[in-house]
Coordinates of C-alpha atoms in Angstrom, one line a residue:
Chain A
M131 CA 96.5 104.9 82.8
N132 CA 95.6 108.4 83.8
L133 CA 93.3 108.8 86.8
H134 CA 91.8 111.6 88.8
K135 CA 90.8 111.0 92.4
Q136 CA 89.7 113.5 95.0
L137 CA 91.6 111.7 97.8
V138 CA 94.5 109.2 97.6
V139 CA 95.7 107.2 100.6
I140 CA 99.1 105.7 100.3
G141 CA 99.2 102.5 102.3
G142 CA 96.4 100.1 103.3
G143 CA 97.6 99.2 106.7
P144 CA 95.9 100.3 110.0
A145 CA 96.5 104.0 109.3
G146 CA 95.5 104.1 105.7
M147 CA 92.3 102.0 106.4
A148 CA 91.2 104.2 109.3
A149 CA 92.0 107.4 107.3
A150 CA 90.0 106.3 104.2
I151 CA 87.0 105.1 106.4
S152 CA 86.9 108.4 108.2
A153 CA 87.1 110.4 105.0
K154 CA 84.3 108.4 103.5
E155 CA 82.1 108.7 106.6
N156 CA 82.8 112.4 106.6
G157 CA 81.4 112.7 103.0
I158 CA 84.2 112.1 100.5
D159 CA 83.3 109.4 98.0
D160 CA 86.1 109.6 95.4
I161 CA 88.9 107.8 97.4
L162 CA 91.6 105.4 96.3
I163 CA 93.9 103.4 98.7
L164 CA 97.1 102.3 97.1
E165 CA 98.6 99.2 98.9
R166 CA 102.0 97.6 98.1
G167 CA 101.2 94.3 99.6
E168 CA 98.8 91.4 98.6
F169 CA 96.2 92.2 101.2
L170 CA 94.9 95.2 103.1
G171 CA 95.9 95.2 106.8
G172 CA 99.7 95.8 106.5
I173 CA 101.8 94.5 109.4
L174 CA 98.7 93.5 111.4
N175 CA 98.3 90.4 109.2
Q176 CA 101.5 88.9 110.6
C177 CA 101.0 90.0 114.2
I178 CA 98.9 87.0 115.2
H179 CA 99.4 87.7 118.9
A180 CA 96.6 89.2 121.0
G181 CA 96.8 92.7 122.6
F182 CA 95.2 94.9 119.9
G183 CA 92.0 96.9 120.2
L184 CA 91.7 97.5 123.9
H185 CA 91.1 101.2 123.4
T186 CA 89.3 101.1 120.1
F187 CA 87.0 98.1 120.6
N188 CA 87.2 97.5 124.3
E189 CA 88.4 93.9 123.8
E190 CA 91.6 92.2 123.2
L191 CA 92.0 91.2 119.5
T192 CA 94.8 89.6 117.5
G193 CA 96.4 91.6 114.7
P194 CA 94.4 89.8 111.9
E195 CA 91.2 90.2 113.8
Y196 CA 91.8 93.9 114.3
A197 CA 92.6 94.3 110.5
T198 CA 89.4 92.3 109.6
R199 CA 87.3 94.9 111.6
Y200 CA 88.6 97.6 109.2
T201 CA 88.7 95.5 105.9
D202 CA 85.0 94.6 106.5
R203 CA 84.2 98.3 106.9
I204 CA 86.2 99.2 103.8
E205 CA 84.2 96.6 101.8
A206 CA 80.9 97.7 103.4
L207 CA 81.6 101.4 102.5
K208 CA 82.7 100.3 99.0
I209 CA 86.0 102.2 99.3
E210 CA 88.2 101.6 96.2
Y211 CA 91.6 100.1 96.8
S212 CA 94.4 98.8 94.5
L213 CA 96.6 96.0 95.9
N214 CA 100.1 95.0 94.7
T215 CA 100.5 98.6 93.8
M216 CA 103.8 100.3 94.4
V217 CA 103.9 104.1 94.5
L218 CA 107.0 105.3 92.7
S219 CA 106.7 109.0 93.3
I220 CA 104.5 111.8 94.7
K221 CA 105.2 115.4 93.6
K222 CA 104.4 118.6 95.4
D223 CA 101.5 119.3 93.0
K224 CA 99.9 116.1 94.2
T225 CA 100.5 114.0 91.1
I226 CA 101.2 110.4 91.9
V227 CA 103.0 107.8 89.8
A228 CA 102.2 104.2 90.7
V229 CA 102.7 100.8 89.1
S230 CA 101.0 97.4 89.5
R231 CA 101.0 94.1 87.6
D232 CA 97.4 94.3 86.6
K233 CA 97.0 98.0 85.8
G234 CA 100.5 98.9 84.6
L235 CA 101.7 102.4 85.1
M236 CA 99.2 104.8 86.7
N237 CA 99.4 108.6 86.6
I238 CA 97.1 109.8 89.3
K239 CA 96.0 113.5 89.8
T240 CA 94.5 114.1 93.2
E241 CA 93.4 117.0 95.4
A242 CA 94.6 115.7 98.7
V243 CA 97.0 112.9 99.8
I244 CA 97.1 111.1 103.1
L245 CA 100.5 109.5 103.7
A246 CA 100.2 106.2 105.6
M247 CA 103.1 104.2 104.6
G248 CA 104.1 103.0 108.1
C249 CA 107.7 102.1 109.0
R250 CA 110.3 99.5 108.4
E251 CA 112.8 97.8 110.6
R252 CA 116.4 98.9 111.2
T253 CA 118.7 96.2 109.8
R254 CA 122.2 94.8 110.6
G255 CA 123.7 97.5 108.4
A256 CA 122.0 100.3 110.4
I257 CA 123.8 99.0 113.6
N258 CA 127.1 98.0 112.1
I259 CA 127.6 94.5 113.5
A260 CA 131.1 93.2 112.6
G261 CA 131.8 89.7 111.4
S262 CA 131.0 87.5 108.5
R263 CA 127.7 87.5 106.7
P264 CA 126.1 84.1 106.9
A265 CA 122.5 83.1 106.5
G266 CA 120.3 83.0 109.6
I267 CA 120.3 86.7 110.5
F268 CA 116.9 88.2 110.2
T269 CA 115.1 91.3 111.4
A270 CA 112.4 90.2 113.8
G271 CA 109.6 91.3 111.6
T272 CA 110.9 89.4 108.6
A273 CA 111.1 86.3 110.8
Q274 CA 107.6 86.9 111.9
Y275 CA 106.5 87.1 108.2
Y276 CA 108.3 83.8 107.4
I277 CA 106.7 82.0 110.4
N278 CA 103.2 83.5 110.5
I279 CA 102.4 84.2 106.9
M280 CA 104.5 81.7 105.0
G281 CA 104.7 78.9 107.6
K282 CA 108.4 78.4 107.4
T283 CA 110.8 77.3 110.1
I284 CA 113.6 79.8 110.5
G285 CA 116.0 78.0 113.0
K286 CA 116.4 76.0 116.1
K287 CA 118.7 77.9 118.4
I288 CA 117.9 81.5 118.5
V289 CA 119.4 84.7 120.0
I290 CA 117.5 88.0 119.8
L291 CA 119.3 91.4 119.8
G292 CA 117.1 94.2 121.0
S293 CA 114.3 94.0 123.5
G294 CA 111.7 95.9 121.5
D295 CA 108.1 94.4 121.4
I296 CA 108.5 92.6 118.1
G297 CA 111.6 90.8 119.4
L298 CA 109.9 89.8 122.7
I299 CA 106.8 88.6 120.8
M300 CA 109.0 86.5 118.5
A301 CA 110.8 85.0 121.5
R302 CA 107.5 83.6 122.7
R303 CA 106.3 82.5 119.2
L304 CA 109.6 80.7 118.4
T305 CA 109.6 79.0 121.9
L306 CA 106.0 77.7 121.3
E307 CA 107.1 76.5 117.8
G308 CA 109.7 74.4 119.4
A309 CA 112.8 76.5 119.0
E310 CA 115.2 77.3 121.8
V311 CA 115.5 81.0 122.5
K312 CA 118.8 81.3 124.3
T313 CA 118.7 84.9 125.3
V314 CA 117.5 88.4 124.5
L315 CA 120.3 91.0 124.5
E316 CA 119.6 94.7 125.1
L317 CA 122.3 97.4 124.5
L318 CA 120.6 99.9 126.9
P319 CA 120.4 99.3 130.7
Y320 CA 116.5 99.2 130.3
S321 CA 114.1 97.5 127.9
N322 CA 112.2 99.4 125.3
G323 CA 109.5 96.7 125.3
L324 CA 106.3 96.8 127.2
G325 CA 106.4 95.4 130.7
R326 CA 103.6 93.0 129.9
N327 CA 105.6 91.6 127.0
I328 CA 108.6 91.0 129.2
A329 CA 106.4 89.2 131.6
Q330 CA 104.4 87.0 129.2
C331 CA 107.0 86.5 126.4
L332 CA 110.3 86.1 128.4
E333 CA 109.5 85.4 132.1
D334 CA 106.8 82.9 131.2
F335 CA 109.4 80.8 129.4
D336 CA 112.4 81.5 131.6
I337 CA 114.2 83.3 128.7
P338 CA 117.0 85.5 130.2
L339 CA 117.0 89.3 129.3
M340 CA 120.7 90.5 129.3
L341 CA 120.6 94.3 129.7
S342 CA 123.7 96.4 128.8
H343 CA 124.9 93.7 126.3
T344 CA 125.6 93.8 122.6
I345 CA 127.0 91.7 119.8
V346 CA 130.7 92.1 118.9
G347 CA 131.2 89.2 116.6
I348 CA 129.4 86.9 114.1
T349 CA 130.8 83.4 113.5
G350 CA 129.8 81.2 110.6
K351 CA 130.4 81.0 106.8
E352 CA 127.3 79.5 105.1
R353 CA 125.0 79.5 108.1
L354 CA 125.3 81.4 111.4
E355 CA 127.2 79.2 114.0
G356 CA 127.4 81.6 116.9
I357 CA 127.8 85.1 118.2
T358 CA 130.2 86.8 120.5
I359 CA 128.6 89.1 123.0
A360 CA 130.0 91.6 125.4
S361 CA 128.7 93.8 128.2
V362 CA 128.8 97.6 127.6
D363 CA 129.8 100.5 129.8
E364 CA 127.6 103.6 130.5
K365 CA 128.8 105.0 127.1
L366 CA 127.5 101.9 125.5
T367 CA 131.0 100.8 124.5
P368 CA 131.9 97.0 124.8
I369 CA 133.9 96.3 127.8
P370 CA 137.2 94.3 126.8
G371 CA 137.4 91.0 128.6
S372 CA 133.7 90.6 129.0
E373 CA 133.2 88.7 125.7
Q374 CA 131.5 85.4 125.7
F375 CA 130.5 83.0 122.8
I376 CA 126.9 81.9 122.3
E377 CA 126.3 79.0 119.9
C378 CA 123.2 79.7 117.8
D379 CA 121.9 79.2 114.2
T380 CA 119.7 82.2 114.1
L381 CA 119.9 85.8 115.1
L382 CA 116.9 88.1 115.1
L383 CA 117.3 91.9 115.2
S384 CA 114.7 94.0 117.0
V385 CA 116.6 97.2 117.0
G386 CA 114.1 99.9 116.2
L387 CA 111.8 101.2 113.5
I388 CA 112.3 103.9 110.8
P389 CA 109.3 105.7 109.4
E390 CA 109.3 105.0 105.6
N391 CA 109.5 108.5 104.2
E392 CA 111.1 108.3 100.8
L393 CA 107.9 109.4 99.1
T394 CA 107.3 112.1 101.7
T395 CA 110.8 113.6 100.9
D396 CA 110.0 113.2 97.1
A397 CA 107.0 115.5 97.7
E398 CA 109.3 118.0 99.3
V399 CA 107.6 117.7 102.6
E400 CA 109.6 118.9 105.6
I401 CA 110.9 116.2 107.9
D402 CA 111.5 116.4 111.6
Q403 CA 114.9 114.8 112.4
R404 CA 113.8 113.6 115.8
T405 CA 110.7 111.7 114.7
S406 CA 112.1 110.9 111.2
G407 CA 108.5 111.7 110.1
A408 CA 106.8 114.8 108.5
V409 CA 106.5 118.0 110.4
I410 CA 102.8 118.5 110.8
N411 CA 100.3 121.1 112.1
E412 CA 97.3 120.5 114.4
N413 CA 95.4 119.2 111.3
L414 CA 98.0 116.5 110.6
E415 CA 98.9 118.5 107.5
T416 CA 102.5 118.5 106.3
S417 CA 104.4 121.5 105.1
V418 CA 102.9 120.9 101.7
E419 CA 99.3 122.0 101.5
G420 CA 96.8 119.1 101.0
I421 CA 99.3 116.4 102.0
F422 CA 98.5 114.9 105.3
A423 CA 100.4 112.2 107.3
C424 CA 99.4 109.7 110.0
G425 CA 100.3 106.5 111.8
N426 CA 103.8 105.1 111.9
V427 CA 105.1 107.1 108.9
L428 CA 104.5 110.2 110.9
H429 CA 106.1 109.0 114.2
V430 CA 106.4 105.4 115.6
H431 CA 103.4 104.6 117.8
D432 CA 103.3 102.0 120.6
L433 CA 99.7 100.8 120.0
V434 CA 97.7 100.4 116.8
D435 CA 94.7 101.9 118.6
Y436 CA 96.5 105.2 118.7
V437 CA 97.4 104.8 115.0
S438 CA 93.7 104.3 114.1
D439 CA 92.6 107.2 116.2
E440 CA 95.2 109.6 114.7
A441 CA 94.5 108.3 111.1
A442 CA 90.7 108.9 111.6
R443 CA 91.5 112.5 112.5
A444 CA 93.7 112.8 109.4
G445 CA 90.8 111.5 107.3
K446 CA 88.5 114.0 108.8
K447 CA 91.0 116.9 108.4
A448 CA 91.6 116.0 104.8
T449 CA 87.9 116.0 104.3
Q450 CA 87.5 119.5 105.7
Y451 CA 90.5 120.6 103.5
L452 CA 88.7 119.2 100.4
K453 CA 85.4 120.9 101.4
N454 CA 86.6 124.3 102.7
G455 CA 90.3 124.6 102.0
I456 CA 92.5 125.3 105.0
T457 CA 93.5 128.9 105.3
K458 CA 97.1 129.2 106.6
N459 CA 98.4 132.0 108.7
E460 CA 101.4 132.0 110.9
Y461 CA 102.4 128.8 112.7
K462 CA 103.8 128.7 116.2
N463 CA 106.2 126.0 117.0
I464 CA 105.9 123.7 120.0
I465 CA 109.4 123.5 121.5
A466 CA 110.3 120.1 123.0
Q467 CA 113.0 120.5 125.6
N468 CA 114.3 119.6 129.1
G469 CA 113.9 115.8 128.8
V470 CA 111.2 115.9 126.1
R471 CA 112.6 114.5 122.9
Y472 CA 109.8 115.5 120.5
C473 CA 106.2 116.7 120.2
V474 CA 103.7 115.9 117.5
P475 CA 102.2 118.2 116.2
Q476 CA 105.4 120.3 116.0
K477 CA 103.5 123.5 115.1
F478 CA 100.0 124.9 115.1
E479 CA 97.9 127.8 114.2
K480 CA 94.9 127.2 116.5
L481 CA 94.7 124.4 118.9
T482 CA 91.4 122.7 119.9
P483 CA 90.7 119.9 122.4
E484 CA 90.3 117.7 119.3
T485 CA 94.1 117.6 118.9
P486 CA 96.2 115.7 121.5
L487 CA 99.9 116.4 121.9
F488 CA 102.0 113.3 121.6
F489 CA 105.6 113.2 123.0
R490 CA 108.3 111.0 124.2
V491 CA 110.9 111.6 126.9
T492 CA 114.6 111.4 126.2
T493 CA 115.6 109.0 129.1
P494 CA 113.7 107.0 131.7
C495 CA 112.9 109.0 134.8
D496 CA 110.6 108.9 137.8
R497 CA 108.5 111.4 139.8
R498 CA 108.7 114.3 137.3
F499 CA 106.1 116.8 136.2
V500 CA 105.2 117.1 132.5
A501 CA 104.5 120.7 131.8
V502 CA 103.3 122.8 128.9
F503 CA 104.4 126.4 129.1
A504 CA 102.8 129.4 127.3
D505 CA 104.9 132.5 127.4
G506 CA 106.6 131.2 130.7
E507 CA 103.4 130.2 132.4
A508 CA 102.8 126.5 133.1
V509 CA 99.3 126.1 131.6
Y510 CA 99.4 122.3 132.0
K511 CA 101.1 120.3 134.7
K512 CA 100.8 116.7 135.5
R513 CA 102.9 114.5 137.9
E514 CA 104.1 111.2 136.4
A515 CA 105.3 108.4 138.6
Y516 CA 107.5 106.9 135.8
L517 CA 108.3 108.0 132.3
T518 CA 110.3 106.0 129.7
P519 CA 111.2 106.7 126.0
S520 CA 109.4 103.4 125.1
E521 CA 106.0 104.8 126.1
M522 CA 104.4 107.5 123.9
Q523 CA 102.8 110.1 126.2
I524 CA 99.5 111.8 125.4
I525 CA 98.3 115.2 126.6
K526 CA 94.7 115.9 126.1
L527 CA 94.0 119.6 126.2
N528 CA 90.8 121.4 127.3
D529 CA 89.3 124.6 126.0
E530 CA 90.9 126.8 128.7
I531 CA 94.5 125.5 128.0
C532 CA 93.9 125.7 124.2
E533 CA 92.9 129.4 124.6
K534 CA 96.0 130.2 126.5
L535 CA 98.3 128.4 124.0
N536 CA 96.6 130.1 121.1
K537 CA 97.2 133.5 122.6
A538 CA 100.9 132.9 123.5
T539 CA 104.0 133.3 121.3
Q540 CA 106.4 131.0 123.1
I541 CA 105.2 127.5 123.6
S542 CA 107.2 124.7 125.1
I543 CA 106.7 121.2 126.5
E544 CA 109.2 120.0 129.2
L545 CA 109.8 118.0 132.3
I546 CA 110.2 119.9 135.5
Chain B
M70 CA 103.9 84.8 153.4
T71 CA 105.6 85.6 150.1
E72 CA 106.0 89.1 148.7
R73 CA 107.0 89.7 145.1
K74 CA 106.8 92.0 142.1
M75 CA 104.3 91.1 139.4
T76 CA 103.8 92.8 136.0
C77 CA 100.0 92.9 135.2
I78 CA 99.6 91.7 131.6
I79 CA 95.9 92.7 131.2
C80 CA 96.6 96.0 129.3
P81 CA 99.6 97.7 127.7
R82 CA 100.0 99.9 130.8
G83 CA 101.7 96.8 132.4
C84 CA 101.5 97.9 136.1
R85 CA 104.4 96.7 138.1
M86 CA 102.5 95.6 141.2
T87 CA 103.6 94.4 144.6
V88 CA 101.7 91.3 145.7
K89 CA 101.7 89.4 149.0
Y90 CA 100.4 85.8 149.1
E91 CA 100.3 82.7 151.1
N92 CA 99.3 79.1 150.0
N93 CA 98.3 80.3 146.5
T94 CA 95.9 82.9 148.0
L95 CA 96.4 86.6 147.4
I96 CA 96.7 88.7 150.6
E97 CA 97.5 92.1 149.3
C98 CA 98.1 93.7 145.9
K99 CA 99.6 97.2 145.6
D100 CA 100.6 99.7 142.9
N101 CA 97.9 98.6 140.5
F102 CA 96.2 101.4 138.5
C103 CA 92.8 99.7 138.1
A104 CA 90.6 96.9 139.6
R105 CA 91.8 94.4 136.9
G106 CA 95.2 94.3 138.6
P107 CA 94.1 92.4 141.8
T108 CA 91.9 90.0 139.8
Y109 CA 94.8 89.2 137.5
A110 CA 97.2 88.7 140.5
K111 CA 94.7 86.4 142.3
N112 CA 94.4 84.2 139.2
E113 CA 98.1 84.4 138.5
I114 CA 99.0 83.1 142.0
A115 CA 96.3 80.4 142.1
A116 CA 96.3 79.1 138.5
P117 CA 97.9 81.3 135.8
T118 CA 96.2 81.2 132.4
R119 CA 97.2 82.6 128.9
V120 CA 95.5 83.1 125.6
L121 CA 97.2 81.0 123.0
T122 CA 97.6 82.2 119.4
S123 CA 99.1 80.3 116.6
T124 CA 98.5 79.5 112.9
I125 CA 97.2 76.4 111.1
P126 CA 97.6 75.4 107.4
T127 CA 94.8 76.1 105.0
D128 CA 93.7 74.6 101.7
S129 CA 94.0 78.0 100.0
K130 CA 96.7 78.9 97.6
T131 CA 96.8 82.7 98.4
V132 CA 96.5 82.4 102.2
P133 CA 98.6 79.5 103.2
L134 CA 98.0 80.0 107.1
M135 CA 95.0 80.8 109.1
P136 CA 95.7 82.7 112.3
V137 CA 93.9 81.1 115.3
K138 CA 93.4 81.9 119.0
T139 CA 91.8 80.3 122.0
S140 CA 88.4 81.9 122.8
K141 CA 89.4 82.1 126.5
A142 CA 92.7 81.9 128.4
I143 CA 93.9 78.3 129.0
P144 CA 96.1 77.1 131.9
K145 CA 99.6 78.3 131.3
E146 CA 101.2 74.9 131.9
Q147 CA 99.1 73.4 129.0
L148 CA 100.5 75.8 126.4
F149 CA 103.0 73.3 124.9
T150 CA 100.5 70.4 124.8
A151 CA 98.0 72.8 123.2
M152 CA 100.6 73.6 120.5
K153 CA 100.8 69.9 119.7
L154 CA 97.0 69.8 119.2
V155 CA 97.1 73.0 117.1
K156 CA 99.6 71.2 114.8
T157 CA 96.9 68.6 113.9
I158 CA 94.2 71.0 112.8
R159 CA 93.7 72.2 109.2
A160 CA 91.5 75.1 107.9
K161 CA 89.2 74.5 105.1
A162 CA 87.7 77.5 103.2
P163 CA 85.3 79.2 103.3
L164 CA 85.7 80.6 106.9
K165 CA 84.9 83.8 108.5
C166 CA 86.9 85.7 111.2
G167 CA 85.4 84.5 114.5
D168 CA 84.3 81.0 113.3
V169 CA 85.0 78.1 115.6
I170 CA 87.6 75.8 114.0
Y171 CA 87.9 73.3 116.9
K172 CA 85.3 73.1 119.7
D173 CA 86.2 72.4 123.3
F174 CA 89.9 73.0 122.7
M175 CA 91.9 71.7 125.6
V176 CA 89.2 72.9 128.1
Q177 CA 85.6 72.4 127.8
G178 CA 83.8 75.6 126.8
T179 CA 87.0 77.0 125.2
D180 CA 87.2 77.0 121.4
L181 CA 89.9 77.5 118.9
I182 CA 88.7 80.3 116.7
C183 CA 89.7 81.8 113.3
G184 CA 91.3 85.2 113.1
R185 CA 90.6 86.2 109.5
N186 CA 88.2 85.6 106.6
L187 CA 89.2 82.9 104.2
K188 CA 87.5 82.8 100.7
V189 CA 87.4 79.7 98.5

């Protein structure tokens, strides 16, 4: 099947839906969303816990409720979408090859693409845990899918490695479902999960959080029988003699997320090694003209509200590109340094207050100033009581600061 | 009087507050960013409550589970009893996101509500 669409959105999760809705509301009618899964909504469908939407809707919704707000809007606006559809390739000239059981092979020519594929979990292979390979080892998100979408029981005695939010949420969910969550292990001396999740998912149920601990051995042939843990030193190396055995039948891994950028790379889009997502300008446009990126495929966000907001901007910018074309001149890089790990956007031509700067710090620190420098002058400075890599920081610029940054040649964001 | 640290769970900011209390009554709350902090601390000391979310089986082939939540927070110590009650409830299509699936769930005036649309 050969198709022509003005705008194609890859991914029907929170980012893809918000981007498509925004493009439609800004006047683009010929839109197609391609979604790999059975439903729109992406990961929200399995996140049955509350905590979404406080910024967007001013109320606390569950994942499926948050998704429904957007799917209802997609239906009302009659935005076309194709489910169970896998995109196989995107080329630089914006031709897309996709396949689905109903429609077969689809060759789609389009004028603009919004990448909204989200991210996937790091697995056991990514963190090199030694030992045998029995059943009972899941990534936290896969376990969440089995329990919340399929209604399966995954195990009785659980250990969770990694204190990211999905791991913490699953600790509570499994406890309420009658399993015994023995402990949550964290390699680092601090947790990367939200404080509220440590309080309401672990402390509420007296589940111990063991910081500076990792797994050094897996026991079990057919099914997991137990794990050997050890404490680690400041170089994160296991300390000999500190090993202890924990009996368990299930191990969940909540050890980080990787933006899913195979298609992005296929389209020859430049990738930022720090975010593992595309390098973008202030219009969320990648290094390939007319290809935009938003949501977790661009950089991993803490809150879906921020994803929706960013994706809506991508939809609007893609619309402007389709209507006017975007004229490109010289870009200036925003250098992230001195305690700042990355900044999105990475480069810009002309900043406006519409574009926030997102960044993360390298290590936890307190009582520091976040500063944006334009040719050596601190044009933005804010004191922060506490900064941690697990919390994405947002700088909202005003007209005056934008003007100074637009005039400058050397721009950096750093901690002082 | 007791003094302890308490993480506010009202929003993702998760303020690490210092609270002082006596006989289940809040005396002082510090290090909170907004006014919701002391309100949370007051309730948390007197009678902690939580919103319960879970899933229930449906009669649909494509959507085997309906996500549900309590319309209001229920007493924290009732969470496990509430889960036993959740296990007895079934969802029958058609349902809309926000529909009440079980009225007066655990507490009068608190309902168990549907989290997604379910077509026949």
